[in-house]
């Protein structure tokens, strides 16, 4: 069964450093998403992406964040200058969208980001 | 605005007894509703979804949920709990139908289900 994959599974970085989290969505999906879950808190929406542009973003997704689909398979989340409060589990998701009714979002296993 | 409320942060049941995880939603549109499960140190797995077809939805691992518009509820149930059901469960609302642009989904705060032997 196709699945969303994410790398790395765990990333440790120092405050102020740039990190790139990588995701490979399911191949025929058109819509891509990033969410994050701070330890002990609910899963929060960051951004959605379709047709090579951001569809929607939350207040969390400020200028420090960016997303990119550099090729036909990868979808990346970049944090330019990490802060301690960016420590969280980051989930990538994808959905078919379009005229398909199968628009549920399929989630990857997550990347645990630890900022020290 | 759309929101989802999970009424219990923690539910503990004995193995073999029924499970009830409660969820109420608020949506300006006809919502699509989902339950996701997260096992420790794992990702989010879709348990079941409601998309305006049958109001009683069956999912994986013996779980089911009933959409009740009059009560704005989408409670998750299972007749007989198994030890492997211990996990965090999230009720999720998607306010926009399929075939529209990418739509964020909104998570409830989660319910941790513990199973006593």
PDB file of C-alpha atoms in Angstrom, chain A residues 1-95:
ATOM      1  CA  UNK A   1       0.000   0.000   0.000  1.00  0.00           C
ATOM      2  CA  UNK A   2       1.392   3.426  -0.883  1.00  0.00           C
ATOM      3  CA  UNK A   3       2.471   5.550   2.035  1.00  0.00           C
ATOM      4  CA  UNK A   4       3.874   8.945   2.866  1.00  0.00           C
ATOM      5  CA  UNK A   5       7.487   8.827   3.974  1.00  0.00           C
ATOM      6  CA  UNK A   6       9.471  11.397   5.926  1.00  0.00           C
ATOM      7  CA  UNK A   7      13.155  11.876   6.597  1.00  0.00           C
ATOM      8  CA  UNK A   8      14.880  12.132   8.930  1.00  0.00           C
ATOM      9  CA  UNK A   9      12.922  10.472  11.704  1.00  0.00           C
ATOM     10  CA  UNK A  10      14.726  12.589  14.287  1.00  0.00           C
ATOM     11  CA  UNK A  11      16.654  15.823  13.793  1.00  0.00           C
ATOM     12  CA  UNK A  12      18.616  17.602  16.491  1.00  0.00           C
ATOM     13  CA  UNK A  13      19.765  21.126  15.748  1.00  0.00           C
ATOM     14  CA  UNK A  14      21.088  24.172  17.548  1.00  0.00           C
ATOM     15  CA  UNK A  15      19.039  27.303  17.950  1.00  0.00           C
ATOM     16  CA  UNK A  16      19.477  29.635  14.989  1.00  0.00           C
ATOM     17  CA  UNK A  17      20.345  26.895  12.533  1.00  0.00           C
ATOM     18  CA  UNK A  18      18.395  26.116   9.394  1.00  0.00           C
ATOM     19  CA  UNK A  19      16.686  22.760   9.039  1.00  0.00           C
ATOM     20  CA  UNK A  20      14.989  21.082   6.123  1.00  0.00           C
ATOM     21  CA  UNK A  21      12.445  18.378   6.742  1.00  0.00           C
ATOM     22  CA  UNK A  22      11.725  16.102   3.815  1.00  0.00           C
ATOM     23  CA  UNK A  23       8.607  14.273   2.749  1.00  0.00           C
ATOM     24  CA  UNK A  24       7.706  12.041  -0.157  1.00  0.00           C
ATOM     25  CA  UNK A  25       3.916  12.160  -0.622  1.00  0.00           C
ATOM     26  CA  UNK A  26       1.904   9.386  -2.240  1.00  0.00           C
ATOM     27  CA  UNK A  27       2.681   9.557  -5.930  1.00  0.00           C
ATOM     28  CA  UNK A  28      -0.734  10.377  -7.432  1.00  0.00           C
ATOM     29  CA  UNK A  29      -1.698  12.872  -4.725  1.00  0.00           C
ATOM     30  CA  UNK A  30      -2.038  16.532  -5.592  1.00  0.00           C
ATOM     31  CA  UNK A  31      -2.368  18.238  -2.220  1.00  0.00           C
ATOM     32  CA  UNK A  32       0.309  18.396   0.400  1.00  0.00           C
ATOM     33  CA  UNK A  33       0.333  19.555   3.996  1.00  0.00           C
ATOM     34  CA  UNK A  34       2.536  20.103   7.004  1.00  0.00           C
ATOM     35  CA  UNK A  35       1.326  19.846  10.584  1.00  0.00           C
ATOM     36  CA  UNK A  36       3.160  19.948  13.845  1.00  0.00           C
ATOM     37  CA  UNK A  37       2.545  18.532  17.297  1.00  0.00           C
ATOM     38  CA  UNK A  38       4.360  20.030  20.245  1.00  0.00           C
ATOM     39  CA  UNK A  39       4.852  17.419  22.954  1.00  0.00           C
ATOM     40  CA  UNK A  40       1.627  16.924  24.891  1.00  0.00           C
ATOM     41  CA  UNK A  41      -0.388  19.263  22.692  1.00  0.00           C
ATOM     42  CA  UNK A  42      -2.780  18.878  19.800  1.00  0.00           C
ATOM     43  CA  UNK A  43      -1.792  18.536  16.171  1.00  0.00           C
ATOM     44  CA  UNK A  44      -1.717  21.972  14.515  1.00  0.00           C
ATOM     45  CA  UNK A  45      -2.022  22.855  10.848  1.00  0.00           C
ATOM     46  CA  UNK A  46       0.915  24.735   9.347  1.00  0.00           C
ATOM     47  CA  UNK A  47       0.429  24.951   5.598  1.00  0.00           C
ATOM     48  CA  UNK A  48      -1.232  23.391   2.568  1.00  0.00           C
ATOM     49  CA  UNK A  49       0.225  23.317  -0.918  1.00  0.00           C
ATOM     50  CA  UNK A  50      -1.282  22.706  -4.342  1.00  0.00           C
ATOM     51  CA  UNK A  51      -0.169  23.328  -7.882  1.00  0.00           C
ATOM     52  CA  UNK A  52       3.211  24.580  -6.738  1.00  0.00           C
ATOM     53  CA  UNK A  53       1.898  27.243  -4.443  1.00  0.00           C
ATOM     54  CA  UNK A  54       0.680  27.673  -0.909  1.00  0.00           C
ATOM     55  CA  UNK A  55      -3.095  27.293  -0.634  1.00  0.00           C
ATOM     56  CA  UNK A  56      -3.460  28.172   2.999  1.00  0.00           C
ATOM     57  CA  UNK A  57      -1.217  28.808   5.967  1.00  0.00           C
ATOM     58  CA  UNK A  58      -1.712  29.270   9.668  1.00  0.00           C
ATOM     59  CA  UNK A  59      -0.461  32.012  11.949  1.00  0.00           C
ATOM     60  CA  UNK A  60       2.330  29.685  13.025  1.00  0.00           C
ATOM     61  CA  UNK A  61       3.699  29.626   9.478  1.00  0.00           C
ATOM     62  CA  UNK A  62       5.609  32.902   9.610  1.00  0.00           C
ATOM     63  CA  UNK A  63       8.515  34.154   7.511  1.00  0.00           C
ATOM     64  CA  UNK A  64      10.851  31.655   9.146  1.00  0.00           C
ATOM     65  CA  UNK A  65       9.026  28.828   7.402  1.00  0.00           C
ATOM     66  CA  UNK A  66       8.933  27.929   3.740  1.00  0.00           C
ATOM     67  CA  UNK A  67       7.803  24.971   1.667  1.00  0.00           C
ATOM     68  CA  UNK A  68       8.956  23.713  -1.654  1.00  0.00           C
ATOM     69  CA  UNK A  69       8.365  20.930  -4.082  1.00  0.00           C
ATOM     70  CA  UNK A  70      11.805  20.858  -5.695  1.00  0.00           C
ATOM     71  CA  UNK A  71      11.079  17.907  -7.972  1.00  0.00           C
ATOM     72  CA  UNK A  72       8.236  15.575  -8.829  1.00  0.00           C
ATOM     73  CA  UNK A  73       8.422  13.584  -5.637  1.00  0.00           C
ATOM     74  CA  UNK A  74       9.764  15.556  -2.665  1.00  0.00           C
ATOM     75  CA  UNK A  75       7.963  18.111  -0.533  1.00  0.00           C
ATOM     76  CA  UNK A  76      10.087  20.011   1.953  1.00  0.00           C
ATOM     77  CA  UNK A  77       9.581  22.239   4.959  1.00  0.00           C
ATOM     78  CA  UNK A  78      12.407  24.649   5.746  1.00  0.00           C
ATOM     79  CA  UNK A  79      12.825  26.504   8.998  1.00  0.00           C
ATOM     80  CA  UNK A  80      15.357  29.279   8.421  1.00  0.00           C
ATOM     81  CA  UNK A  81      16.463  30.055  11.955  1.00  0.00           C
ATOM     82  CA  UNK A  82      15.191  27.556  14.475  1.00  0.00           C
ATOM     83  CA  UNK A  83      13.951  28.564  17.907  1.00  0.00           C
ATOM     84  CA  UNK A  84      13.566  26.436  21.010  1.00  0.00           C
ATOM     85  CA  UNK A  85       9.803  26.566  20.585  1.00  0.00           C
ATOM     86  CA  UNK A  86      10.081  24.924  17.161  1.00  0.00           C
ATOM     87  CA  UNK A  87      10.826  21.632  18.913  1.00  0.00           C
ATOM     88  CA  UNK A  88       7.956  19.373  17.918  1.00  0.00           C
ATOM     89  CA  UNK A  89       6.919  16.419  15.819  1.00  0.00           C
ATOM     90  CA  UNK A  90       6.331  17.532  12.248  1.00  0.00           C
ATOM     91  CA  UNK A  91       3.920  15.540  10.128  1.00  0.00           C
ATOM     92  CA  UNK A  92       3.638  15.647   6.375  1.00  0.00           C
ATOM     93  CA  UNK A  93       0.355  14.608   4.753  1.00  0.00           C
ATOM     94  CA  UNK A  94      -1.021  14.289   1.260  1.00  0.00           C
ATOM     95  CA  UNK A  95      -4.427  13.815  -0.309  1.00  0.00           C
TER      96      UNK A  95
END
